[in-house]
Tab-separated table of C-alpha atoms in Angstrom:
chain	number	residue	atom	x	y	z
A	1140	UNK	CA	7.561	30.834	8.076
A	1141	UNK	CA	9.594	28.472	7.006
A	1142	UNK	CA	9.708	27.550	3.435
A	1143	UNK	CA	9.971	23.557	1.718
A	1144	UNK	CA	12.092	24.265	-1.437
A	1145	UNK	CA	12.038	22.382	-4.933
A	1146	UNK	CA	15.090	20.175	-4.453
A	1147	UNK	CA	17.231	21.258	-7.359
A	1148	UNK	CA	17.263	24.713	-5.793
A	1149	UNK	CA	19.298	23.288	-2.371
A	1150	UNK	CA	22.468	24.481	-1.959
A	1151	UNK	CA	25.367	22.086	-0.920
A	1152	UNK	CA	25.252	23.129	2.425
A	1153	UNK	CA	20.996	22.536	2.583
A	1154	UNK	CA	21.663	19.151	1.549
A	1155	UNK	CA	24.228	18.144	3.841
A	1156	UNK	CA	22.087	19.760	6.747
A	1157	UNK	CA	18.967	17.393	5.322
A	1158	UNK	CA	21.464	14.265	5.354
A	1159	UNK	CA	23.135	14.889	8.782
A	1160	UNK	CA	19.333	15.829	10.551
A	1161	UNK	CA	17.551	12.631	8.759
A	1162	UNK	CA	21.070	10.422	10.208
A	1163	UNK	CA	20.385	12.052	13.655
A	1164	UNK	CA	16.566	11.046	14.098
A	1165	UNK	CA	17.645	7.724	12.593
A	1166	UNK	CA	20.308	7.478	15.476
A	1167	UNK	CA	18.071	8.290	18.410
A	1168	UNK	CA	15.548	5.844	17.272
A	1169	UNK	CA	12.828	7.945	15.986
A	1170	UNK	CA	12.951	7.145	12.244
A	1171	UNK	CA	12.181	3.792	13.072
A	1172	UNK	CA	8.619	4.505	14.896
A	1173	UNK	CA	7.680	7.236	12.241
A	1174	UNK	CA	8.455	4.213	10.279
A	1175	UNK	CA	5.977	1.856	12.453
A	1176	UNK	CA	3.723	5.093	12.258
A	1177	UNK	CA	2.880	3.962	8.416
A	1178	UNK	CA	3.208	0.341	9.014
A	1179	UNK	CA	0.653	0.750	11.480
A	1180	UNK	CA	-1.575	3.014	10.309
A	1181	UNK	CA	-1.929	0.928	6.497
A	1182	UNK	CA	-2.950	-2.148	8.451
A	1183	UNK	CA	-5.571	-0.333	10.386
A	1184	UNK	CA	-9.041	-0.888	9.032
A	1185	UNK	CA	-11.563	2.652	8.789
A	1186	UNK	CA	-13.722	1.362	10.089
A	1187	UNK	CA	-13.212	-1.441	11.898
A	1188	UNK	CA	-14.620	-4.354	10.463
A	1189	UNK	CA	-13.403	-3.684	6.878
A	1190	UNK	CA	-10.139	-5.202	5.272
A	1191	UNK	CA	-7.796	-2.704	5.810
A	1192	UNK	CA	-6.834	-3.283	1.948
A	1193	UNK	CA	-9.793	-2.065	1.168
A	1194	UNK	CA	-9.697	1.277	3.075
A	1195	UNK	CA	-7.193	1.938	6.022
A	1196	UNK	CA	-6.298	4.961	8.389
A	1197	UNK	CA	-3.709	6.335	5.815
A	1198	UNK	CA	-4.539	5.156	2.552
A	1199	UNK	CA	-7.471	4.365	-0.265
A	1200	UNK	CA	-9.841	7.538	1.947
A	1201	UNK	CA	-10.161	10.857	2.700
A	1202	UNK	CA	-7.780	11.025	5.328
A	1203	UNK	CA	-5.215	10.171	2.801
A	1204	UNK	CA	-4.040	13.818	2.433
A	1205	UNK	CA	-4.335	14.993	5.812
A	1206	UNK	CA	-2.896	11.643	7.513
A	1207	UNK	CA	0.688	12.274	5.384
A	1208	UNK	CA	0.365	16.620	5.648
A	1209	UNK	CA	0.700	15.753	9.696
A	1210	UNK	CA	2.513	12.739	9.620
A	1211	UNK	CA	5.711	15.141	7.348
A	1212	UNK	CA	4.779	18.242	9.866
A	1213	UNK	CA	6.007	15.871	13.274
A	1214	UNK	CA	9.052	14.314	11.236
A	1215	UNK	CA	9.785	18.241	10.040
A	1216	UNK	CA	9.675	19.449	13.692
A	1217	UNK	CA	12.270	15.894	14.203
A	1218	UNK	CA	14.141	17.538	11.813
A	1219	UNK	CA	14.377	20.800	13.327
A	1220	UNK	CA	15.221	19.700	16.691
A	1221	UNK	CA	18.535	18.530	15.254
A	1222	UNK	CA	19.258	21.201	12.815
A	1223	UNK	CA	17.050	24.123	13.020
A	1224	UNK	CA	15.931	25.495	9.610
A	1225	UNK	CA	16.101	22.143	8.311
A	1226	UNK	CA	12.637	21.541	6.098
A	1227	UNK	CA	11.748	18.664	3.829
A	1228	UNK	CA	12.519	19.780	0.201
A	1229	UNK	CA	9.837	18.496	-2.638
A	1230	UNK	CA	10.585	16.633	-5.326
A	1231	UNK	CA	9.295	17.405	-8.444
A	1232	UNK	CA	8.638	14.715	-10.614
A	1233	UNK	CA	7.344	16.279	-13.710
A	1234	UNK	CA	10.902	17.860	-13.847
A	1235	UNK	CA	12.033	13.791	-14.282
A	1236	UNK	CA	9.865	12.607	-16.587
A	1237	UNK	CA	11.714	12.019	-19.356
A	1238	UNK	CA	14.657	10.039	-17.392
A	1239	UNK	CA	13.805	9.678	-13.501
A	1240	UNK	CA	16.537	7.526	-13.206
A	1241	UNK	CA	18.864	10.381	-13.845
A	1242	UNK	CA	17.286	12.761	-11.144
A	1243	UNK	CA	19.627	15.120	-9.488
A	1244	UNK	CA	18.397	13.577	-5.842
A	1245	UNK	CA	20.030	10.352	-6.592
A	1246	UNK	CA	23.472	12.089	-6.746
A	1247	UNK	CA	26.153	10.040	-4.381
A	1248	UNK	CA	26.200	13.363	-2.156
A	1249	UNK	CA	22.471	13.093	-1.378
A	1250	UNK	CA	20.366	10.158	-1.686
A	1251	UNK	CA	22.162	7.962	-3.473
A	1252	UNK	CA	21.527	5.759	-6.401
A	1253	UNK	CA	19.625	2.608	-7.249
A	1254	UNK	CA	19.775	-0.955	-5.579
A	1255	UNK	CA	22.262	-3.281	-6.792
A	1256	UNK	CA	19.925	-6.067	-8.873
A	1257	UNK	CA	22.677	-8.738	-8.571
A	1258	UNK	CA	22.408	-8.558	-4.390
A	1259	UNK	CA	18.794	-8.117	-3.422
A	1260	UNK	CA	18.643	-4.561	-5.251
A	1261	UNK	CA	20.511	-2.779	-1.792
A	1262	UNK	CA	21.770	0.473	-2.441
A	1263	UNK	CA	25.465	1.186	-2.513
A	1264	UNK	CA	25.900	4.932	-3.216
A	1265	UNK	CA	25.651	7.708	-1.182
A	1266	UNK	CA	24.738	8.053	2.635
A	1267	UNK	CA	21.830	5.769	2.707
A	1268	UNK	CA	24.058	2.679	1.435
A	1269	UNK	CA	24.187	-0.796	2.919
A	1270	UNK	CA	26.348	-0.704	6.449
A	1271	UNK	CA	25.250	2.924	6.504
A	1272	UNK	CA	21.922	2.786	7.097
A	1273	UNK	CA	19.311	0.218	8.647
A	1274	UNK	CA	15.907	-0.471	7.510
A	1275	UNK	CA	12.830	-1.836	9.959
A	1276	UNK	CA	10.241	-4.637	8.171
A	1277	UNK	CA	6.067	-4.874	8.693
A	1278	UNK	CA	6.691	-6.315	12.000
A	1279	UNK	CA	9.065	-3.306	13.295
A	1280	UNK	CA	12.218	-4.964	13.561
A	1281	UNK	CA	15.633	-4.567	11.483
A	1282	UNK	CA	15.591	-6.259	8.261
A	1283	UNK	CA	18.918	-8.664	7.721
A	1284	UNK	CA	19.660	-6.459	4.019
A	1285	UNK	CA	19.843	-2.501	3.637
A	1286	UNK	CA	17.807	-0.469	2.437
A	1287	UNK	CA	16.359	-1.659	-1.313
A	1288	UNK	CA	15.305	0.199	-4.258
A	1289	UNK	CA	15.054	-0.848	-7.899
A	1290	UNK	CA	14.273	1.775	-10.648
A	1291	UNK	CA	11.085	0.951	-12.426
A	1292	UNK	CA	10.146	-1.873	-10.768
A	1293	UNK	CA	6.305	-1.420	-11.093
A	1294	UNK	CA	6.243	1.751	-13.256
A	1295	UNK	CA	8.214	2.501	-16.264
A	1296	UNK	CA	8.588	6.454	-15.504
A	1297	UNK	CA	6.717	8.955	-13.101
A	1298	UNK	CA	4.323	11.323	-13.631
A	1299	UNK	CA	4.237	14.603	-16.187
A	1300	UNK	CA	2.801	17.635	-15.559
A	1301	UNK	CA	0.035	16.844	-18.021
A	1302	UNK	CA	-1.268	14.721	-15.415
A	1303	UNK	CA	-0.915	16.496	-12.337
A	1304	UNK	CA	-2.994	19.448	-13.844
A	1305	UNK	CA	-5.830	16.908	-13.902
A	1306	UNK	CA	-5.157	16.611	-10.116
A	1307	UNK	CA	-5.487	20.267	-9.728
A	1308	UNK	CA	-8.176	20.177	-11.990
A	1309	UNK	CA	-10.365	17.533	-10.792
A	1310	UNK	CA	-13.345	18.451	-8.048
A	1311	UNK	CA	-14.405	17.859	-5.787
A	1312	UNK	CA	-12.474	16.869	-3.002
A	1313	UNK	CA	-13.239	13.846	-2.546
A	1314	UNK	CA	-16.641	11.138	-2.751
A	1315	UNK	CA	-18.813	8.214	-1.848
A	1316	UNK	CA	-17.807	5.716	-1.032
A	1317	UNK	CA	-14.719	7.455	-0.204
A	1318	UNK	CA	-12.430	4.732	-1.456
A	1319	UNK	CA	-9.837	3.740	-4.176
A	1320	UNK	CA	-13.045	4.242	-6.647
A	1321	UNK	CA	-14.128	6.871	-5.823
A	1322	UNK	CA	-14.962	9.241	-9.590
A	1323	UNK	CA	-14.475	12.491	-9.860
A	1324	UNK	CA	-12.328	13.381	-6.505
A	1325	UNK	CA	-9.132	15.067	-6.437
A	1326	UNK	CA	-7.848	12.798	-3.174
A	1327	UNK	CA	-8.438	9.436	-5.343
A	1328	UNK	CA	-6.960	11.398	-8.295
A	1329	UNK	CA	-3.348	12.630	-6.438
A	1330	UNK	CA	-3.473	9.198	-4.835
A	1331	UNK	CA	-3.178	7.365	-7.940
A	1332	UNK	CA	-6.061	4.566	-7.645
A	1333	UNK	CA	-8.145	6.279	-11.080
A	1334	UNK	CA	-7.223	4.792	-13.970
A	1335	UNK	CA	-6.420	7.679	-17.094
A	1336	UNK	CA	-4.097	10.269	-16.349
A	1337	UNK	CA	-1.232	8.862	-14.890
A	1338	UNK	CA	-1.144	7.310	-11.036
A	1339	UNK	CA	0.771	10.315	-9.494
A	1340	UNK	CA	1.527	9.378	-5.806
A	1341	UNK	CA	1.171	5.380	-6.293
A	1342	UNK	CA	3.162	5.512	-9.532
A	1343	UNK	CA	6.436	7.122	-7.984
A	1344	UNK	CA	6.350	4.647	-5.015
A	1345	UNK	CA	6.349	2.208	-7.889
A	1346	UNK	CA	8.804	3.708	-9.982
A	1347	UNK	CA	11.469	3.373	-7.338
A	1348	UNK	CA	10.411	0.201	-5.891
A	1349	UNK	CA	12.377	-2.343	-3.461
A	1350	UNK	CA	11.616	-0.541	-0.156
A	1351	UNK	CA	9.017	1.769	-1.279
A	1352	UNK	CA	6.586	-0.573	-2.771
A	1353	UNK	CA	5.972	-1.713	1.042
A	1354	UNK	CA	4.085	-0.973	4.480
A	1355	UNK	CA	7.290	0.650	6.079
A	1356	UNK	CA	8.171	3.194	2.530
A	1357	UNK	CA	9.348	5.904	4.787
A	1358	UNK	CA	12.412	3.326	5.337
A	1359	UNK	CA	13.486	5.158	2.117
A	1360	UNK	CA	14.493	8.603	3.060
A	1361	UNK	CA	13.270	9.604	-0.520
A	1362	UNK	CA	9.369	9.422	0.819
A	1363	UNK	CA	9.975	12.155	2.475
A	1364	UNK	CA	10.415	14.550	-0.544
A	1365	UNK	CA	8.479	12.801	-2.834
A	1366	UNK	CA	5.321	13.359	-0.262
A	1367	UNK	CA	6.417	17.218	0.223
A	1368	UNK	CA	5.454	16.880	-3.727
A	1369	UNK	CA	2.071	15.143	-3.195
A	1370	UNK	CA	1.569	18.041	-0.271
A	1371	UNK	CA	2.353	20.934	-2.097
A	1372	UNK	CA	-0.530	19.949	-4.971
A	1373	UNK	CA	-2.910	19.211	-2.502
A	1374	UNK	CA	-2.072	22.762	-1.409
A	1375	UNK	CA	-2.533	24.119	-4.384
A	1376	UNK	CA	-5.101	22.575	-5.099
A	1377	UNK	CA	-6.713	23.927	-2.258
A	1378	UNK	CA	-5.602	27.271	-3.396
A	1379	UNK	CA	-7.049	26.979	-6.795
A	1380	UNK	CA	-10.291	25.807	-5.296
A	1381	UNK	CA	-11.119	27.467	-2.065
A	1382	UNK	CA	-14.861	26.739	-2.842
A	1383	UNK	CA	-14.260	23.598	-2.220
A	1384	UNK	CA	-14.110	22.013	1.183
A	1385	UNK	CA	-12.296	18.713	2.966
A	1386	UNK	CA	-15.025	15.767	1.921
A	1387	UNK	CA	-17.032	14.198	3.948
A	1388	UNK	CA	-17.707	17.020	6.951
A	1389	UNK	CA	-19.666	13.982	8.642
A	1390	UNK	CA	-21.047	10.932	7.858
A	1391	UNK	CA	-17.970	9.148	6.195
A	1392	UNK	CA	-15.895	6.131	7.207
A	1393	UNK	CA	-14.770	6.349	10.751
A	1394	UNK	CA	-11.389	8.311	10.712
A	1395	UNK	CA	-11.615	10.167	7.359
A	1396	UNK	CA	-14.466	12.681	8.706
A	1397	UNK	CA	-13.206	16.270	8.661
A	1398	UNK	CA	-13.126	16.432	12.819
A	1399	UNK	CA	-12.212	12.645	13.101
A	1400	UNK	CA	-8.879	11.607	14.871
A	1401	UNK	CA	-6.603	9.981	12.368
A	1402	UNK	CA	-4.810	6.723	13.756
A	1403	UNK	CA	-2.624	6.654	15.679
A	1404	UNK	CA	-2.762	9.906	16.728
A	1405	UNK	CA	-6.008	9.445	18.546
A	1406	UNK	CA	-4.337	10.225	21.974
A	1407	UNK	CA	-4.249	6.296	22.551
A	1408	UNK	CA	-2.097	5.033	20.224
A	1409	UNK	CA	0.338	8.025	20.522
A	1410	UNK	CA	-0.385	10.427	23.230
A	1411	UNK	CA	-0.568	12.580	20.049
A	1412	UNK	CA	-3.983	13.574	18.651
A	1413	UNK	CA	-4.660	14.991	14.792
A	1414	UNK	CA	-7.524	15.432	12.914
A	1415	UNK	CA	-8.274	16.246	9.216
A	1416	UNK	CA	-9.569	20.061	10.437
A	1417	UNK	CA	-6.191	20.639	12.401
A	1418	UNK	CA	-4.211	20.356	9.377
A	1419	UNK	CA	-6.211	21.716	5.669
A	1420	UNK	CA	-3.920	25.101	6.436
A	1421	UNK	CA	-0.019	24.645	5.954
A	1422	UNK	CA	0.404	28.446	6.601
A	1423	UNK	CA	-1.158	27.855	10.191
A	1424	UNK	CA	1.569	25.381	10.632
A	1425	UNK	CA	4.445	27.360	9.678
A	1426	UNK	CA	5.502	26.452	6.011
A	1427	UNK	CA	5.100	27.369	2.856
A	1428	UNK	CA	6.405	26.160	-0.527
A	1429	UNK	CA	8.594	27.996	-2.936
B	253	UNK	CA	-24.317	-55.466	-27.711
B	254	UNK	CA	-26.962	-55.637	-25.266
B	255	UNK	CA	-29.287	-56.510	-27.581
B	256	UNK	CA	-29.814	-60.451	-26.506
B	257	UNK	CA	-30.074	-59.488	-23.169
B	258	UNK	CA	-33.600	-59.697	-21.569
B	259	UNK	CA	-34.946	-56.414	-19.233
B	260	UNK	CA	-34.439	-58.954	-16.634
B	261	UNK	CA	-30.872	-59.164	-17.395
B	262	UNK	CA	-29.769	-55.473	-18.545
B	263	UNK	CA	-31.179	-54.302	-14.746
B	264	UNK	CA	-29.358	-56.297	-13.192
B	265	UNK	CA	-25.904	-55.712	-15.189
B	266	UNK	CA	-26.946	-52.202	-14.436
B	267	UNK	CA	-27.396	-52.888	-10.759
B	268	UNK	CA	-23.740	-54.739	-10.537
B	269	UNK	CA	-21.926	-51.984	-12.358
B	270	UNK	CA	-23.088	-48.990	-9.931
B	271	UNK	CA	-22.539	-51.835	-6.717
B	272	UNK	CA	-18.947	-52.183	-8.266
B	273	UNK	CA	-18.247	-48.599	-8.840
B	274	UNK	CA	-19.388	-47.764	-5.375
B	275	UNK	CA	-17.208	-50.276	-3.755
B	276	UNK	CA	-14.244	-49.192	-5.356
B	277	UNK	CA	-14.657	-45.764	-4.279
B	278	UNK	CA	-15.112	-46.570	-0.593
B	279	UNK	CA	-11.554	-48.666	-0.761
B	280	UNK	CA	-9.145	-45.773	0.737
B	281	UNK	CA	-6.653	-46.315	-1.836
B	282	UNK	CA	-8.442	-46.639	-4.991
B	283	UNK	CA	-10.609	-43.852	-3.878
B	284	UNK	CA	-7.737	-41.109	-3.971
B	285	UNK	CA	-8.269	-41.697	-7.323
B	286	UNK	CA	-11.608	-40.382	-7.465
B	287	UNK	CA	-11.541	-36.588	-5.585
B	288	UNK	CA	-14.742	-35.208	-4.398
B	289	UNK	CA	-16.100	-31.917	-5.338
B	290	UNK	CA	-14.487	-30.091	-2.224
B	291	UNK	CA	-11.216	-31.390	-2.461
B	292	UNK	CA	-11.162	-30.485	-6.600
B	293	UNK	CA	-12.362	-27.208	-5.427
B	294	UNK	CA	-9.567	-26.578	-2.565
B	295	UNK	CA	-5.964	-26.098	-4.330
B	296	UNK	CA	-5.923	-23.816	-6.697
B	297	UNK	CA	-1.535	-23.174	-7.083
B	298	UNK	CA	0.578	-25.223	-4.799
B	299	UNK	CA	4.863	-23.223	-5.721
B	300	UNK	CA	8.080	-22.893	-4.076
B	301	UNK	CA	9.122	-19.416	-4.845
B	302	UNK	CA	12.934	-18.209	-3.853
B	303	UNK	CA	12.546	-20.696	-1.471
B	304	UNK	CA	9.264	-19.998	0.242
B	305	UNK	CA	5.783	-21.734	-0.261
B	306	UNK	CA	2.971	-19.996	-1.010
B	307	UNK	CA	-0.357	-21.540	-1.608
B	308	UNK	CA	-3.509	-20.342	-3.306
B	309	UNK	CA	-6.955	-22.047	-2.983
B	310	UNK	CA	-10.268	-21.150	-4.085
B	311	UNK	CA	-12.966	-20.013	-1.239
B	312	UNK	CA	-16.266	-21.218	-2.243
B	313	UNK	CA	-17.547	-19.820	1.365
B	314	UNK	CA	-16.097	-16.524	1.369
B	315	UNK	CA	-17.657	-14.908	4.520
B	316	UNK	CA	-17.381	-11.524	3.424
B	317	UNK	CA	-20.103	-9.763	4.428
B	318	UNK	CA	-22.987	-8.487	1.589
B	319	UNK	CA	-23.019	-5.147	2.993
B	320	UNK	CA	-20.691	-3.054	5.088
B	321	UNK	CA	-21.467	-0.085	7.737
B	322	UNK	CA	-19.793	2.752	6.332
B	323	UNK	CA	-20.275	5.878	8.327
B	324	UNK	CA	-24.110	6.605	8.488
B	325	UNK	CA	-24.729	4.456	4.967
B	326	UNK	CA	-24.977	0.696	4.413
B	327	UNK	CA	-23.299	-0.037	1.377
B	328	UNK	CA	-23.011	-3.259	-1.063
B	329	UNK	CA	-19.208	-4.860	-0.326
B	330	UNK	CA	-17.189	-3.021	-2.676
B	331	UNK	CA	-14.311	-6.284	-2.557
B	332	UNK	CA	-14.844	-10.101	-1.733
B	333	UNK	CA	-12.219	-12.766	-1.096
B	334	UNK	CA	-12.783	-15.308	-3.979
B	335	UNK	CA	-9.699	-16.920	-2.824
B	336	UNK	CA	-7.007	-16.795	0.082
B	337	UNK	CA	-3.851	-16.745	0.082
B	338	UNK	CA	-1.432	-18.228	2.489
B	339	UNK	CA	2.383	-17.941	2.418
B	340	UNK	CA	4.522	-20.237	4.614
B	341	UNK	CA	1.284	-21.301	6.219
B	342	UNK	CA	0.404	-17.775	7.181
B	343	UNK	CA	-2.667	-15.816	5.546
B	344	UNK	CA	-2.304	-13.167	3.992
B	345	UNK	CA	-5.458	-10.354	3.578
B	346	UNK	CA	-5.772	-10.237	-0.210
B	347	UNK	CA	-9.633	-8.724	-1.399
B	348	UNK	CA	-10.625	-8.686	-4.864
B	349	UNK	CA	-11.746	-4.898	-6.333
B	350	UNK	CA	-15.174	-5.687	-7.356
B	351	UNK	CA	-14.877	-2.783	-9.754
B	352	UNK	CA	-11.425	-3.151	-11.134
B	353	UNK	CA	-11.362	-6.910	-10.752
B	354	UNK	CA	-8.041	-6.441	-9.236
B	355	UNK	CA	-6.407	-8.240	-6.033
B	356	UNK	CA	-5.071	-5.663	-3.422
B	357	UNK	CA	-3.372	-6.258	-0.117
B	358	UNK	CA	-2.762	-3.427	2.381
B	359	UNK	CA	0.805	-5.283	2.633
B	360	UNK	CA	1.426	-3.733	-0.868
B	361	UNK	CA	-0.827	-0.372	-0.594
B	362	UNK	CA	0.096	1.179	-4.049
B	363	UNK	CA	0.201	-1.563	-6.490
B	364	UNK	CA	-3.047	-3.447	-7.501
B	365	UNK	CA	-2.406	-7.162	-9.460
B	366	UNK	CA	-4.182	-8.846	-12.068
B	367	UNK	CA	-3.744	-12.329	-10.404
B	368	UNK	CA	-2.606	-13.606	-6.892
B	369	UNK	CA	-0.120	-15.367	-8.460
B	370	UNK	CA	1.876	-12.173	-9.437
B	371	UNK	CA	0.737	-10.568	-5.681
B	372	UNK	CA	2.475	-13.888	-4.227
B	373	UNK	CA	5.628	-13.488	-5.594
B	374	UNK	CA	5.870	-9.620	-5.277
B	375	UNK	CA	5.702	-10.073	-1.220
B	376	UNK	CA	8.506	-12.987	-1.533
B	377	UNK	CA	10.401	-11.315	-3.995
B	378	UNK	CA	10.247	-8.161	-1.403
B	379	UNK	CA	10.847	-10.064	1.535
B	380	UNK	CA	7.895	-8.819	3.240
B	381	UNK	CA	7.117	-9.792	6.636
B	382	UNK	CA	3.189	-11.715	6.897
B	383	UNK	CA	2.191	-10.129	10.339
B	384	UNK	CA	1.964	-12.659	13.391
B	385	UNK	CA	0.217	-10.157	15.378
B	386	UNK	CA	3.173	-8.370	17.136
B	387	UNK	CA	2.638	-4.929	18.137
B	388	UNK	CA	4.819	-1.705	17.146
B	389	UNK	CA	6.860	0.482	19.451
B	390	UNK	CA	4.511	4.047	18.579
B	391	UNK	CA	6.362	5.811	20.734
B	392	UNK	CA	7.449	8.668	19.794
B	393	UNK	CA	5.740	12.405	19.859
């Protein structure tokens, strides 16, 4: 079983081994299409016929949880085909509230720091620096800066604990019209689209900003941990609650339906196919979290 | 000031001035001056922002539909499109949150904005790319 740790509890050597497998996927061009993965799935409409910024394959439905549980699973097993016993740490952001900015993951020896405001907010520190690292835009090709983040862009901190509890809390799973309004439903709740109690997932991608505020996020090697985070309250969430169920079984949107293939991993797309149902048990695929 | 005037006369003053106004209107030059209700209805915010143009108008025929097929339901439209948005000539898929009153583009998927305005400059100030309808290498297992 292998085990996704809180990030403050890596050693040095755990860190470097995250760094040096995340640089190898990048090199073989495979972080760049697990990049297109998102920018393709957010601009897929569930189901067809809707805006997609109303509901999409990935985001503002269901599937939300699910969709990013498999989508961290493939880039894991990435991981692990360069370094084995490599696994994507979570961050914790409650641990952060009080000063995010100051976050031991930004450290020069790990993920570096935040963008530079006076030249198009790129990051200079730390291995995912300008000339160090490359980032793809919406339409899959290299963007002509590095990669971009700027510290409370959108957001002035990230979430507390206060407010995840209400995630855990907050049943059932999820609702009609299963979409960004949809009241009570723990999805819409861990997503961040309810209004009260913090925005939780949306508010960190806010928080850091540049890059992350976008279609292609995972260009920002910090999405990874900060949706190991986002997984590991859905899981105990299902823990807490094993009552209740993935919402709907049937009769939702196209692609959020508990035996629905999730784009693009509806063996046309990607020869790869994944549905809600294959997915609601992380012990079935191999991790756990400590 | 009319008051010496007969019926007679006050008709036909009438007459001339409406003749007079409608003449001027039909000259092409003079009648820039006098916009009709579709072209006062079109541009809503014209900017150059960091050195790209974006462009709001209103949509007084938003074709969204009334209802949408959602699974096995028919529901109301939860969003409409009360105006579009197009930056260097390119639209851009901005709905409006019926519930929130909020404007939301999937090109921004965790931020919701108060005006298109502010949703505008985001993109620019983000650099992002307005799709032209490429596809994406998927490739990858």
């Amino acid at each position: 079983m292998a085990t996704r740790k809180n990030v403050r509890n890596l050693t040095s050597t755990e860190k470097q081994n995250l760094i040096d497998a995340i640089k190898a996927v990048k090199a073989d061009g495979i972080y760049d299409i697990y990049v297109n993965w998102h920018t393709a799935a957010l601009s897929y409409p569930t189901p067809s016929g809707v805006s997609p910024s109303y509901r999409n394959a990935a985001h503002r439905g269901p599937a939300f949880l699910p969709w990013h549980r498999y989508y961290l699973h493939r880039f894991e097993l990435q991981l692990q085909a360069k370094i084995p016993d490599v696994t994507i740490p979570y961050w914790d952001w409650t641990q952060d509230t009080a000063s995010p900015a100051n976050s031991p993951i930004w450290a020069v020896d790990f993920l570096g720091g935040n963008g530079d405001p006076n030249d198009s907010n790129q990051v200079k520190t730390g291995p995912f620096a300008v000339g160090q690292w490359t980032v793809v835009g919406e339409n899959g090709s290299n963007r002509t800066r590095g990669l971009a983040r700027r510290f409370g862009q959108q957001a002035s901190t990230v979430p507390n604990q206060t407010q995840v509890n209400t995630a855990l809390g907050e049943t059932p799973y999820d609702r009609t019209n299963w979409d960004a309004n949809s009241s009570p439903s723990h999805r819409n709740r861990l997503e961040g689209f309810l209004s009260g109690g913090g925005q939780l997932h949306n508010q960190v991608h806010r928080w850091v900003g540049g890059d992350m505020l976008t279609n292609p996020s995972p260009n920002d090697p910090v999405f990874w941990l900060h949706h190991s985070n986002v997984d590991r309250i859905w899981a105990l969430w299902q823990t807490n609650n094993p009552s209740q169920g993935y919402l709907p079984a049937s009769g939702g949107p196209t692609g959020h339906n508990l035996n629905d293939s999730m784009y693009p991993w509806n063996g046309q797309a990607t020869t790869l196919t994944a549905r809600p149902s294959d997915v609601l048990s992380i012990s079935a695929l191999g991790y756990d979290y400590a | 000031m009319f008051s010496n005037f007969s019926r007679r006369q006050f008709f036909r003053l009438i007459g001339f001035s409406l003749a007079g106004i409608t003449a001027i209107g039909s000259i092409p030059f003079i009648g820039k001056f006098f916009a009709n209700k579709a072209q006062a209805q079109e541009a809503v915010t014209q900017e150059v922002y960091r050195g790209r143009n974006y462009r709001i108008v209103n949509n007084p025929v938003d074709n969204t539909p009334a209802t949408i097929r959602d699974g096995t339901r028919t529901i109301q439209t939860p969003y409409d499109r009360p105006v579009r948005l197009f930056i260097d000539d390119r639209e851009v898929d901005v709905i409006r949150n019926k519930s929130s009153n909020k404007y939301v583009t999937y090109l921004l998927p965790f931020s919701e904005f108060n005006s298109v305005r502010e949703l505008a400059r985001t993109l620019i100030e983000l650099n992002v790319a307005i799709p032209n309808g490429q596809s994406l290498n998927l490739n990858a297992t």
